């Protein structure tokens, strides 16, 4: 049987009631509160406090603050005026009826919240799908526009080439007729026995000789120029780490490069449930880019879905876990943020200069999650680890100093 709390205190004004209930050194998370316009229940094993109000209150505007060993309630009155007492004197049957009604009302509210949360999640999924479809449609439209432009240019070049070919054929036909006419005139002179020398006009002769000697060259010059083409130059250079000679880390660097190569090639074999994905959606790098875009515009749930699908395809890429940890931080999934940050740090071993920036991000995100869970000692350890990697980072120095003050009891978060 629960122990009833009798040492509560209350005060009132014309418009509100202020009620203080001692909590017997219990943590706020273990306190159960039910409040309606007629009834208030505060329970924490094995103690119980109940109040059947003298007049109805406005439960929607009521405020409860739990902490420092006390639960403080501010309860606005529906009707102005002073009460004679806090609790009304009613029969046990009526009390039981009010108590059951309050429990039923609370359960209905919780069910409505769950339904609203489910609707919100479904709306976010629909929005994510529509956004991805819109981006893909824009990409297809851009590619089709480029194809149309290339085809139009090719058709134009073909028409120009055909026109030049037609002009060249006409010139060749005219030249052939001129040569036939000159040969026919010479033949007639020979047949009539004339000794006069046939003089071909200089203009026509020079033109004929010039066209005859350069016929092939002129025909070749009339050919259309080849279409313009693009060239992408690239070269491969060996990976070089800026490691001082006095600190040989060749083995660690080779191990890191090996892990990076495995991460690029490793794909989960069990993809039976992913058969409906397109070729792009099976590419973890493409999904990572999508997640980065969604995170940039503030759609953290969509970004989280993209990173999660990429992780199903390839669990050896540390950036996917680190970025998903950032999404969990934004969505207040703090324990999942810690798990993903830890997984990213595990994949970022061995520690080499090439992955220093990624390790800093993973430590800071895990430390932030610890601090938001009020585990400041663990959070301080992660921030100190990040600071050891980049000791000259002023922002890291300032955050580490604030967390250290909280741990020592002098910061704003300490009581």
mmCIF file of C-alpha atoms in Angstrom:
data_model
loop_
_atom_site.group_PDB
_atom_site.id
_atom_site.type_symbol
_atom_site.label_atom_id
_atom_site.label_comp_id
_atom_site.label_asym_id
_atom_site.label_seq_id
_atom_site.Cartn_x
_atom_site.Cartn_y
_atom_site.Cartn_z
ATOM 1 C CA UNK A 1 0.000 0.000 0.000
ATOM 2 C CA UNK A 2 1.454 3.397 -0.951
ATOM 3 C CA UNK A 3 2.410 5.998 1.651
ATOM 4 C CA UNK A 4 0.337 9.171 1.331
ATOM 5 C CA UNK A 5 2.215 12.482 1.315
ATOM 6 C CA UNK A 6 0.746 14.880 3.895
ATOM 7 C CA UNK A 7 3.439 17.572 4.165
ATOM 8 C CA UNK A 8 2.596 19.349 0.912
ATOM 9 C CA UNK A 9 2.042 23.113 0.867
ATOM 10 C CA UNK A 10 -0.107 25.318 -1.361
ATOM 11 C CA UNK A 11 -0.984 28.910 -1.932
ATOM 12 C CA UNK A 12 -3.358 30.713 -4.272
ATOM 13 C CA UNK A 13 -4.239 33.931 -6.041
ATOM 14 C CA UNK A 14 -7.459 34.983 -7.734
ATOM 15 C CA UNK A 15 -6.378 33.245 -10.925
ATOM 16 C CA UNK A 16 -4.010 30.379 -9.980
ATOM 17 C CA UNK A 17 -2.992 27.777 -7.395
ATOM 18 C CA UNK A 18 0.668 27.096 -6.524
ATOM 19 C CA UNK A 19 1.284 23.600 -5.082
ATOM 20 C CA UNK A 20 4.572 22.202 -3.698
ATOM 21 C CA UNK A 21 4.985 18.422 -3.202
ATOM 22 C CA UNK A 22 8.238 17.085 -1.628
ATOM 23 C CA UNK A 23 9.855 14.239 -3.582
ATOM 24 C CA UNK A 24 11.814 12.439 -0.843
ATOM 25 C CA UNK A 25 15.174 12.607 -2.674
ATOM 26 C CA UNK A 26 13.919 10.808 -5.785
ATOM 27 C CA UNK A 27 15.229 11.534 -9.302
ATOM 28 C CA UNK A 28 12.836 13.424 -11.628
ATOM 29 C CA UNK A 29 12.735 10.593 -14.135
ATOM 30 C CA UNK A 30 11.029 8.266 -11.625
ATOM 31 C CA UNK A 31 8.127 10.640 -10.849
ATOM 32 C CA UNK A 32 4.758 9.840 -12.473
ATOM 33 C CA UNK A 33 2.297 12.766 -12.818
ATOM 34 C CA UNK A 34 -1.355 12.663 -13.950
ATOM 35 C CA UNK A 35 -3.252 15.938 -14.128
ATOM 36 C CA UNK A 36 -6.797 16.779 -15.287
ATOM 37 C CA UNK A 37 -9.103 19.693 -14.552
ATOM 38 C CA UNK A 38 -10.485 17.904 -11.473
ATOM 39 C CA UNK A 39 -7.622 15.665 -10.301
ATOM 40 C CA UNK A 40 -3.846 15.645 -9.672
ATOM 41 C CA UNK A 41 -1.733 12.568 -8.920
ATOM 42 C CA UNK A 42 2.002 12.532 -8.091
ATOM 43 C CA UNK A 43 3.446 9.065 -7.435
ATOM 44 C CA UNK A 44 6.951 7.722 -6.884
ATOM 45 C CA UNK A 45 7.420 4.368 -5.184
ATOM 46 C CA UNK A 46 6.344 3.958 -2.420
ATOM 47 C CA UNK A 47 4.845 7.500 -1.972
ATOM 48 C CA UNK A 48 1.594 8.898 -3.394
ATOM 49 C CA UNK A 49 -0.060 12.310 -3.462
ATOM 50 C CA UNK A 50 -3.609 12.888 -4.711
ATOM 51 C CA UNK A 51 -5.752 16.024 -4.880
ATOM 52 C CA UNK A 52 -9.405 16.306 -5.994
ATOM 53 C CA UNK A 53 -9.581 20.026 -6.716
ATOM 54 C CA UNK A 54 -12.123 22.293 -5.052
ATOM 55 C CA UNK A 55 -12.831 23.929 -8.433
ATOM 56 C CA UNK A 56 -11.811 22.996 -12.013
ATOM 57 C CA UNK A 57 -8.396 24.117 -13.291
ATOM 58 C CA UNK A 58 -7.090 24.741 -16.818
ATOM 59 C CA UNK A 59 -4.977 21.624 -17.409
ATOM 60 C CA UNK A 60 -3.686 22.808 -20.818
ATOM 61 C CA UNK A 61 -2.049 25.901 -19.264
ATOM 62 C CA UNK A 62 -0.785 24.147 -16.120
ATOM 63 C CA UNK A 63 2.986 24.003 -15.586
ATOM 64 C CA UNK A 64 5.031 21.478 -13.543
ATOM 65 C CA UNK A 65 8.689 21.884 -12.555
ATOM 66 C CA UNK A 66 10.401 18.866 -10.979
ATOM 67 C CA UNK A 67 13.856 19.158 -9.431
ATOM 68 C CA UNK A 68 15.867 19.919 -6.295
ATOM 69 C CA UNK A 69 13.726 17.493 -4.272
ATOM 70 C CA UNK A 70 10.366 19.163 -4.950
ATOM 71 C CA UNK A 71 7.595 19.158 -7.570
ATOM 72 C CA UNK A 72 6.217 22.679 -8.100
ATOM 73 C CA UNK A 73 2.859 22.994 -9.897
ATOM 74 C CA UNK A 74 1.314 26.237 -11.207
ATOM 75 C CA UNK A 75 -2.389 25.529 -11.867
ATOM 76 C CA UNK A 76 -4.484 28.303 -13.511
ATOM 77 C CA UNK A 77 -8.127 28.439 -12.341
ATOM 78 C CA UNK A 78 -10.970 28.283 -14.810
ATOM 79 C CA UNK A 79 -13.035 30.609 -12.594
ATOM 80 C CA UNK A 80 -11.606 33.635 -10.829
ATOM 81 C CA UNK A 81 -11.852 33.595 -7.037
ATOM 82 C CA UNK A 82 -10.343 32.165 -3.849
ATOM 83 C CA UNK A 83 -10.845 28.535 -2.825
ATOM 84 C CA UNK A 84 -11.816 27.530 0.675
ATOM 85 C CA UNK A 85 -9.532 24.485 0.485
ATOM 86 C CA UNK A 86 -7.340 22.627 -2.017
ATOM 87 C CA UNK A 87 -9.247 19.319 -2.165
ATOM 88 C CA UNK A 88 -12.990 18.887 -2.274
ATOM 89 C CA UNK A 89 -14.722 16.501 0.146
ATOM 90 C CA UNK A 90 -16.244 13.864 -2.114
ATOM 91 C CA UNK A 91 -17.261 10.254 -1.656
ATOM 92 C CA UNK A 92 -14.953 7.341 -2.412
ATOM 93 C CA UNK A 93 -17.084 6.164 -5.343
ATOM 94 C CA UNK A 94 -16.861 9.606 -6.888
ATOM 95 C CA UNK A 95 -13.098 9.664 -6.230
ATOM 96 C CA UNK A 96 -12.699 6.312 -7.945
ATOM 97 C CA UNK A 97 -14.737 7.544 -10.917
ATOM 98 C CA UNK A 98 -12.625 10.718 -11.233
ATOM 99 C CA UNK A 99 -9.382 8.734 -10.862
ATOM 100 C CA UNK A 100 -10.362 6.213 -13.578
ATOM 101 C CA UNK A 101 -11.481 9.029 -15.870
ATOM 102 C CA UNK A 102 -8.127 10.793 -15.424
ATOM 103 C CA UNK A 103 -6.229 7.611 -16.238
ATOM 104 C CA UNK A 104 -8.368 6.997 -19.322
ATOM 105 C CA UNK A 105 -7.898 10.597 -20.471
ATOM 106 C CA UNK A 106 -4.127 10.350 -20.014
ATOM 107 C CA UNK A 107 -4.008 7.103 -21.994
ATOM 108 C CA UNK A 108 -6.014 8.692 -24.820
ATOM 109 C CA UNK A 109 -3.599 11.638 -24.920
ATOM 110 C CA UNK A 110 -0.632 9.303 -25.123
ATOM 111 C CA UNK A 111 -2.301 7.369 -27.939
ATOM 112 C CA UNK A 112 -2.952 10.617 -29.822
ATOM 113 C CA UNK A 113 0.700 11.582 -29.411
ATOM 114 C CA UNK A 114 1.808 8.192 -30.766
ATOM 115 C CA UNK A 115 -0.540 8.540 -33.744
ATOM 116 C CA UNK A 116 0.731 12.055 -34.436
ATOM 117 C CA UNK A 117 4.332 10.841 -34.203
ATOM 118 C CA UNK A 118 3.601 7.989 -36.637
ATOM 119 C CA UNK A 119 1.938 10.407 -39.068
ATOM 120 C CA UNK A 120 4.893 12.786 -38.842
ATOM 121 C CA UNK A 121 7.365 9.956 -39.566
ATOM 122 C CA UNK A 122 5.303 8.844 -42.571
ATOM 123 C CA UNK A 123 5.111 12.419 -43.871
ATOM 124 C CA UNK A 124 8.884 12.767 -43.521
ATOM 125 C CA UNK A 125 9.408 9.531 -45.459
ATOM 126 C CA UNK A 126 7.047 10.719 -48.202
ATOM 127 C CA UNK A 127 8.817 14.069 -48.334
ATOM 128 C CA UNK A 128 12.189 12.337 -48.576
ATOM 129 C CA UNK A 129 11.001 10.138 -51.429
ATOM 130 C CA UNK A 130 9.500 13.098 -53.284
ATOM 131 C CA UNK A 131 12.666 15.140 -52.828
ATOM 132 C CA UNK A 132 14.839 12.313 -54.172
ATOM 133 C CA UNK A 133 12.498 11.839 -57.140
ATOM 134 C CA UNK A 134 12.576 15.571 -57.856
ATOM 135 C CA UNK A 135 16.378 15.637 -57.805
ATOM 136 C CA UNK A 136 16.560 12.638 -60.132
ATOM 137 C CA UNK A 137 14.001 14.198 -62.510
ATOM 138 C CA UNK A 138 16.040 17.393 -62.664
ATOM 139 C CA UNK A 139 19.180 15.356 -63.375
ATOM 140 C CA UNK A 140 17.459 13.447 -66.183
ATOM 141 C CA UNK A 141 16.117 16.702 -67.636
ATOM 142 C CA UNK A 142 19.587 18.249 -67.605
ATOM 143 C CA UNK A 143 21.135 15.215 -69.334
ATOM 144 C CA UNK A 144 18.376 15.144 -71.968
ATOM 145 C CA UNK A 145 18.859 18.870 -72.635
ATOM 146 C CA UNK A 146 22.580 18.303 -73.166
ATOM 147 C CA UNK A 147 21.830 15.445 -75.573
ATOM 148 C CA UNK A 148 19.407 17.624 -77.526
ATOM 149 C CA UNK A 149 21.966 20.411 -77.800
ATOM 150 C CA UNK A 150 24.648 18.005 -79.058
ATOM 151 C CA UNK A 151 22.237 16.497 -81.607
ATOM 152 C CA UNK A 152 21.186 19.950 -82.854
ATOM 153 C CA UNK A 153 24.821 20.983 -83.287
ATOM 154 C CA UNK A 154 25.625 17.737 -85.126
ATOM 155 C CA UNK A 155 22.667 18.238 -87.497
ATOM 156 C CA UNK A 156 23.758 21.803 -88.187
ATOM 157 C CA UNK A 157 27.317 20.703 -88.966
ATOM 158 C CA UNK A 158 25.942 17.982 -91.267
ATOM 159 C CA UNK A 159 23.846 20.504 -93.209
ATOM 160 C CA UNK A 160 26.883 22.787 -93.655
ATOM 161 C CA UNK A 161 28.948 19.833 -94.896
ATOM 162 C CA UNK A 162 26.236 18.800 -97.377
ATOM 163 C CA UNK A 163 26.049 22.364 -98.736
ATOM 164 C CA UNK A 164 29.807 22.447 -99.296
ATOM 165 C CA UNK A 165 29.669 19.052 -100.997
ATOM 166 C CA UNK A 166 26.943 20.314 -103.305
ATOM 167 C CA UNK A 167 28.982 23.387 -104.248
ATOM 168 C CA UNK A 168 32.065 21.232 -104.880
ATOM 169 C CA UNK A 169 30.090 18.910 -107.188
ATOM 170 C CA UNK A 170 28.722 21.871 -109.156
ATOM 171 C CA UNK A 171 32.235 23.283 -109.640
ATOM 172 C CA UNK A 172 33.530 19.873 -110.722
ATOM 173 C CA UNK A 173 30.703 19.537 -113.274
ATOM 174 C CA UNK A 174 31.442 23.001 -114.693
ATOM 175 C CA UNK A 175 35.139 22.178 -114.992
ATOM 176 C CA UNK A 176 34.368 18.899 -116.802
ATOM 177 C CA UNK A 177 32.107 20.638 -119.334
ATOM 178 C CA UNK A 178 34.779 23.257 -120.006
ATOM 179 C CA UNK A 179 37.398 20.535 -120.691
ATOM 180 C CA UNK A 180 35.004 18.691 -123.019
ATOM 181 C CA UNK A 181 34.337 21.905 -124.976
ATOM 182 C CA UNK A 182 38.089 22.585 -125.373
ATOM 183 C CA UNK A 183 38.725 19.029 -126.587
ATOM 184 C CA UNK A 184 35.885 19.228 -129.102
ATOM 185 C CA UNK A 185 37.252 22.508 -130.537
ATOM 186 C CA UNK A 186 40.741 21.024 -130.965
ATOM 187 C CA UNK A 187 39.318 17.978 -132.736
ATOM 188 C CA UNK A 188 37.403 20.143 -135.217
ATOM 189 C CA UNK A 189 40.545 22.154 -136.067
ATOM 190 C CA UNK A 190 42.498 18.954 -136.818
ATOM 191 C CA UNK A 191 39.732 17.549 -138.994
ATOM 192 C CA UNK A 192 39.602 20.686 -141.210
ATOM 193 C CA UNK A 193 43.424 20.734 -141.617
ATOM 194 C CA UNK A 194 43.855 24.201 -140.291
ATOM 195 C CA UNK A 195 47.358 25.167 -139.227
ATOM 196 C CA UNK A 196 46.360 28.036 -137.093
ATOM 197 C CA UNK A 197 47.254 27.543 -133.565
ATOM 198 C CA UNK A 198 44.211 27.441 -131.365
ATOM 199 C CA UNK A 199 44.604 29.960 -128.651
ATOM 200 C CA UNK A 200 42.635 29.254 -125.578
ATOM 201 C CA UNK A 201 41.727 32.385 -123.696
ATOM 202 C CA UNK A 202 44.197 32.988 -120.969
ATOM 203 C CA UNK A 203 41.492 33.479 -118.416
ATOM 204 C CA UNK A 204 39.820 30.153 -119.104
ATOM 205 C CA UNK A 205 43.142 28.304 -119.524
ATOM 206 C CA UNK A 206 44.601 29.542 -116.314
ATOM 207 C CA UNK A 207 41.443 28.671 -114.514
ATOM 208 C CA UNK A 208 41.352 25.219 -116.062
ATOM 209 C CA UNK A 209 44.978 24.470 -115.290
ATOM 210 C CA UNK A 210 44.614 25.737 -111.760
ATOM 211 C CA UNK A 211 41.494 23.747 -111.166
ATOM 212 C CA UNK A 212 42.969 20.629 -112.822
ATOM 213 C CA UNK A 213 46.198 20.692 -110.835
ATOM 214 C CA UNK A 214 44.514 21.347 -107.542
ATOM 215 C CA UNK A 215 41.297 19.429 -108.048
ATOM 216 C CA UNK A 216 41.928 16.868 -105.405
ATOM 217 C CA UNK A 217 43.333 19.444 -102.986
ATOM 218 C CA UNK A 218 40.282 21.718 -103.461
ATOM 219 C CA UNK A 219 37.933 18.826 -102.889
ATOM 220 C CA UNK A 220 39.719 17.903 -99.708
ATOM 221 C CA UNK A 221 39.649 21.511 -98.496
ATOM 222 C CA UNK A 222 35.854 21.573 -98.860
ATOM 223 C CA UNK A 223 35.383 18.795 -96.342
ATOM 224 C CA UNK A 224 33.780 20.002 -93.062
ATOM 225 C CA UNK A 225 35.944 20.427 -90.006
ATOM 226 C CA UNK A 226 35.633 17.702 -87.374
ATOM 227 C CA UNK A 227 33.321 18.382 -84.489
ATOM 228 C CA UNK A 228 34.851 19.862 -81.381
ATOM 229 C CA UNK A 229 35.697 17.379 -78.672
ATOM 230 C CA UNK A 230 36.601 17.595 -75.007
ATOM 231 C CA UNK A 231 39.547 16.118 -73.214
ATOM 232 C CA UNK A 232 39.825 15.358 -69.516
ATOM 233 C CA UNK A 233 43.367 15.010 -68.283
ATOM 234 C CA UNK A 234 44.103 13.103 -65.111
ATOM 235 C CA UNK A 235 47.093 11.455 -63.580
ATOM 236 C CA UNK A 236 47.713 9.110 -60.695
ATOM 237 C CA UNK A 237 50.240 10.045 -58.049
ATOM 238 C CA UNK A 238 51.456 7.869 -55.198
ATOM 239 C CA UNK A 239 49.928 8.503 -51.779
ATOM 240 C CA UNK A 240 52.496 10.230 -49.544
ATOM 241 C CA UNK A 241 51.991 10.820 -45.832
ATOM 242 C CA UNK A 242 53.668 13.859 -44.213
ATOM 243 C CA UNK A 243 55.267 11.725 -41.510
ATOM 244 C CA UNK A 244 58.564 12.982 -39.973
ATOM 245 C CA UNK A 245 61.483 10.603 -40.242
ATOM 246 C CA UNK A 246 61.955 10.613 -36.493
ATOM 247 C CA UNK A 247 58.460 9.105 -36.073
ATOM 248 C CA UNK A 248 58.273 6.102 -38.434
ATOM 249 C CA UNK A 249 54.621 5.150 -38.946
ATOM 250 C CA UNK A 250 55.026 3.148 -42.156
ATOM 251 C CA UNK A 251 53.223 0.088 -40.793
ATOM 252 C CA UNK A 252 50.245 2.136 -39.524
ATOM 253 C CA UNK A 253 50.022 4.059 -42.799
ATOM 254 C CA UNK A 254 50.049 0.876 -44.875
ATOM 255 C CA UNK A 255 47.377 -0.615 -42.618
ATOM 256 C CA UNK A 256 45.207 2.516 -43.066
ATOM 257 C CA UNK A 257 45.598 2.388 -46.872
ATOM 258 C CA UNK A 258 44.673 -1.286 -46.848
ATOM 259 C CA UNK A 259 41.514 -0.574 -44.863
ATOM 260 C CA UNK A 260 40.597 2.243 -47.229
ATOM 261 C CA UNK A 261 40.983 -0.096 -50.225
ATOM 262 C CA UNK A 262 38.810 -2.732 -48.517
ATOM 263 C CA UNK A 263 36.181 -0.089 -47.725
ATOM 264 C CA UNK A 264 35.940 0.857 -51.396
ATOM 265 C CA UNK A 265 35.503 -2.779 -52.455
ATOM 266 C CA UNK A 266 33.494 -4.276 -49.566
ATOM 267 C CA UNK A 267 29.780 -4.654 -50.258
ATOM 268 C CA UNK A 268 27.439 -6.787 -48.172
ATOM 269 C CA UNK A 269 26.515 -10.035 -49.904
ATOM 270 C CA UNK A 270 23.103 -10.260 -48.237
ATOM 271 C CA UNK A 271 21.158 -7.737 -50.362
ATOM 272 C CA UNK A 272 17.995 -9.789 -50.943
ATOM 273 C CA UNK A 273 15.767 -7.057 -49.505
ATOM 274 C CA UNK A 274 17.459 -4.413 -51.720
ATOM 275 C CA UNK A 275 16.592 -5.970 -55.086
ATOM 276 C CA UNK A 276 14.270 -3.099 -56.003
ATOM 277 C CA UNK A 277 17.002 -0.435 -55.744
ATOM 278 C CA UNK A 278 18.315 1.262 -58.844
ATOM 279 C CA UNK A 279 21.970 1.164 -59.857
ATOM 280 C CA UNK A 280 22.578 4.595 -58.302
ATOM 281 C CA UNK A 281 20.863 3.607 -55.044
ATOM 282 C CA UNK A 282 23.249 0.646 -54.740
ATOM 283 C CA UNK A 283 26.223 3.044 -54.698
ATOM 284 C CA UNK A 284 27.194 4.048 -51.107
ATOM 285 C CA UNK A 285 29.052 7.133 -52.362
ATOM 286 C CA UNK A 286 25.952 8.342 -54.204
ATOM 287 C CA UNK A 287 23.825 7.777 -51.069
ATOM 288 C CA UNK A 288 26.406 9.629 -48.951
ATOM 289 C CA UNK A 289 26.188 12.655 -51.268
ATOM 290 C CA UNK A 290 22.394 12.562 -50.998
ATOM 291 C CA UNK A 291 22.617 12.425 -47.205
ATOM 292 C CA UNK A 292 25.027 15.377 -47.175
ATOM 293 C CA UNK A 293 22.586 17.445 -49.276
ATOM 294 C CA UNK A 294 19.640 16.608 -47.018
ATOM 295 C CA UNK A 295 21.687 17.432 -43.903
ATOM 296 C CA UNK A 296 22.682 20.801 -45.409
ATOM 297 C CA UNK A 297 19.042 21.841 -45.956
ATOM 298 C CA UNK A 298 18.047 20.677 -42.437
ATOM 299 C CA UNK A 299 16.140 17.494 -43.386
ATOM 300 C CA UNK A 300 17.933 15.335 -40.802
ATOM 301 C CA UNK A 301 15.553 12.351 -40.980
ATOM 302 C CA UNK A 302 16.035 12.057 -44.745
ATOM 303 C CA UNK A 303 19.802 12.324 -44.316
ATOM 304 C CA UNK A 304 19.708 9.600 -41.646
ATOM 305 C CA UNK A 305 17.746 7.287 -43.987
ATOM 306 C CA UNK A 306 20.276 7.824 -46.789
ATOM 307 C CA UNK A 307 23.264 7.110 -44.507
ATOM 308 C CA UNK A 308 21.558 4.015 -43.042
ATOM 309 C CA UNK A 309 20.940 2.548 -46.505
ATOM 310 C CA UNK A 310 24.554 3.250 -47.477
ATOM 311 C CA UNK A 311 25.736 1.470 -44.296
ATOM 312 C CA UNK A 312 23.650 -1.588 -45.240
ATOM 313 C CA UNK A 313 25.542 -1.659 -48.532
ATOM 314 C CA UNK A 314 29.016 -1.053 -47.073
ATOM 315 C CA UNK A 315 29.867 -1.080 -43.348
ATOM 316 C CA UNK A 316 33.544 -0.252 -43.850
ATOM 317 C CA UNK A 317 33.228 3.497 -44.592
ATOM 318 C CA UNK A 318 33.813 5.513 -41.377
ATOM 319 C CA UNK A 319 32.335 8.754 -42.798
ATOM 320 C CA UNK A 320 28.883 7.113 -43.035
ATOM 321 C CA UNK A 321 28.813 6.291 -39.302
ATOM 322 C CA UNK A 322 30.228 9.705 -38.344
ATOM 323 C CA UNK A 323 27.675 11.589 -40.467
ATOM 324 C CA UNK A 324 24.814 9.436 -39.166
ATOM 325 C CA UNK A 325 25.966 10.267 -35.629
ATOM 326 C CA UNK A 326 25.571 13.963 -36.513
ATOM 327 C CA UNK A 327 21.983 13.266 -37.657
ATOM 328 C CA UNK A 328 21.238 11.407 -34.403
ATOM 329 C CA UNK A 329 22.536 14.418 -32.462
ATOM 330 C CA UNK A 330 20.146 16.722 -34.323
ATOM 331 C CA UNK A 331 17.239 14.298 -33.700
ATOM 332 C CA UNK A 332 18.214 13.829 -30.003
ATOM 333 C CA UNK A 333 18.951 10.105 -30.437
ATOM 334 C CA UNK A 334 21.930 10.476 -28.117
ATOM 335 C CA UNK A 335 22.717 6.818 -27.399
ATOM 336 C CA UNK A 336 22.646 6.000 -31.122
ATOM 337 C CA UNK A 337 24.938 8.981 -31.766
ATOM 338 C CA UNK A 338 27.430 7.497 -29.274
ATOM 339 C CA UNK A 339 27.246 4.063 -30.953
ATOM 340 C CA UNK A 340 27.830 5.462 -34.460
ATOM 341 C CA UNK A 341 30.688 7.716 -33.318
ATOM 342 C CA UNK A 342 32.364 4.758 -31.598
ATOM 343 C CA UNK A 343 31.983 2.648 -34.753
ATOM 344 C CA UNK A 344 33.515 5.450 -36.842
ATOM 345 C CA UNK A 345 36.501 5.706 -34.463
ATOM 346 C CA UNK A 346 36.991 1.947 -34.655
ATOM 347 C CA UNK A 347 37.109 2.120 -38.467
ATOM 348 C CA UNK A 348 39.496 5.105 -38.300
ATOM 349 C CA UNK A 349 42.293 2.982 -36.883
ATOM 350 C CA UNK A 350 45.234 3.056 -37.136
ATOM 351 C CA UNK A 351 45.552 6.761 -36.322
ATOM 352 C CA UNK A 352 47.487 8.479 -39.131
ATOM 353 C CA UNK A 353 47.616 12.126 -40.287
ATOM 354 C CA UNK A 354 45.344 11.340 -43.244
ATOM 355 C CA UNK A 355 42.359 10.577 -40.974
ATOM 356 C CA UNK A 356 43.074 13.178 -38.259
ATOM 357 C CA UNK A 357 40.195 15.477 -39.269
ATOM 358 C CA UNK A 358 37.710 12.558 -39.328
ATOM 359 C CA UNK A 359 38.831 11.408 -35.872
ATOM 360 C CA UNK A 360 38.359 14.931 -34.474
ATOM 361 C CA UNK A 361 34.760 15.021 -35.777
ATOM 362 C CA UNK A 362 33.956 11.587 -34.324
ATOM 363 C CA UNK A 363 35.404 12.489 -30.886
ATOM 364 C CA UNK A 364 33.545 15.816 -30.768
ATOM 365 C CA UNK A 365 30.210 14.237 -31.765
ATOM 366 C CA UNK A 366 30.527 11.473 -29.191
ATOM 367 C CA UNK A 367 31.638 13.969 -26.537
ATOM 368 C CA UNK A 368 28.654 16.215 -27.335
ATOM 369 C CA UNK A 369 26.254 13.267 -26.956
ATOM 370 C CA UNK A 370 27.811 12.368 -23.578
ATOM 371 C CA UNK A 371 27.473 15.969 -22.364
ATOM 372 C CA UNK A 372 23.814 16.159 -23.428
ATOM 373 C CA UNK A 373 23.258 12.979 -21.388
ATOM 374 C CA UNK A 374 24.966 14.824 -18.473
ATOM 375 C CA UNK A 375 27.875 12.355 -18.569
ATOM 376 C CA UNK A 376 30.377 15.182 -18.466
ATOM 377 C CA UNK A 377 33.413 13.093 -17.430
ATOM 378 C CA UNK A 378 33.083 10.866 -20.521
ATOM 379 C CA UNK A 379 32.401 13.915 -22.693
ATOM 380 C CA UNK A 380 35.518 15.647 -21.343
ATOM 381 C CA UNK A 381 37.643 12.623 -22.259
ATOM 382 C CA UNK A 382 36.471 12.763 -25.897
ATOM 383 C CA UNK A 383 37.057 16.518 -26.161
ATOM 384 C CA UNK A 384 40.544 16.102 -24.689
ATOM 385 C CA UNK A 385 41.253 13.343 -27.236
ATOM 386 C CA UNK A 386 40.194 15.696 -30.052
ATOM 387 C CA UNK A 387 42.322 18.479 -28.576
ATOM 388 C CA UNK A 388 45.377 16.196 -28.534
ATOM 389 C CA UNK A 389 44.953 15.725 -32.286
ATOM 390 C CA UNK A 390 44.608 19.486 -32.949
ATOM 391 C CA UNK A 391 46.013 21.311 -29.894
ATOM 392 C CA UNK A 392 45.818 24.752 -31.562
ATOM 393 C CA UNK A 393 42.060 24.658 -32.251
ATOM 394 C CA UNK A 394 40.640 27.584 -30.249
ATOM 395 C CA UNK A 395 37.033 26.368 -30.412
ATOM 396 C CA UNK A 396 38.035 22.957 -29.026
ATOM 397 C CA UNK A 397 40.023 24.647 -26.277
ATOM 398 C CA UNK A 398 37.054 26.777 -25.234
ATOM 399 C CA UNK A 399 34.579 23.852 -25.211
ATOM 400 C CA UNK A 400 36.988 21.639 -23.270
ATOM 401 C CA UNK A 401 37.470 24.391 -20.688
ATOM 402 C CA UNK A 402 33.682 24.757 -20.207
ATOM 403 C CA UNK A 403 33.179 21.012 -19.734
ATOM 404 C CA UNK A 404 36.102 20.858 -17.284
ATOM 405 C CA UNK A 405 34.481 23.633 -15.204
ATOM 406 C CA UNK A 406 31.221 21.674 -15.103
ATOM 407 C CA UNK A 407 33.021 18.523 -13.977
ATOM 408 C CA UNK A 408 34.843 20.466 -11.259
ATOM 409 C CA UNK A 409 31.572 21.980 -10.034
ATOM 410 C CA UNK A 410 32.130 25.606 -11.065
ATOM 411 C CA UNK A 411 30.456 25.632 -14.478
ATOM 412 C CA UNK A 412 26.899 26.722 -15.429
ATOM 413 C CA UNK A 413 25.682 23.127 -15.709
ATOM 414 C CA UNK A 414 26.671 22.136 -12.135
ATOM 415 C CA UNK A 415 24.286 22.366 -9.198
#
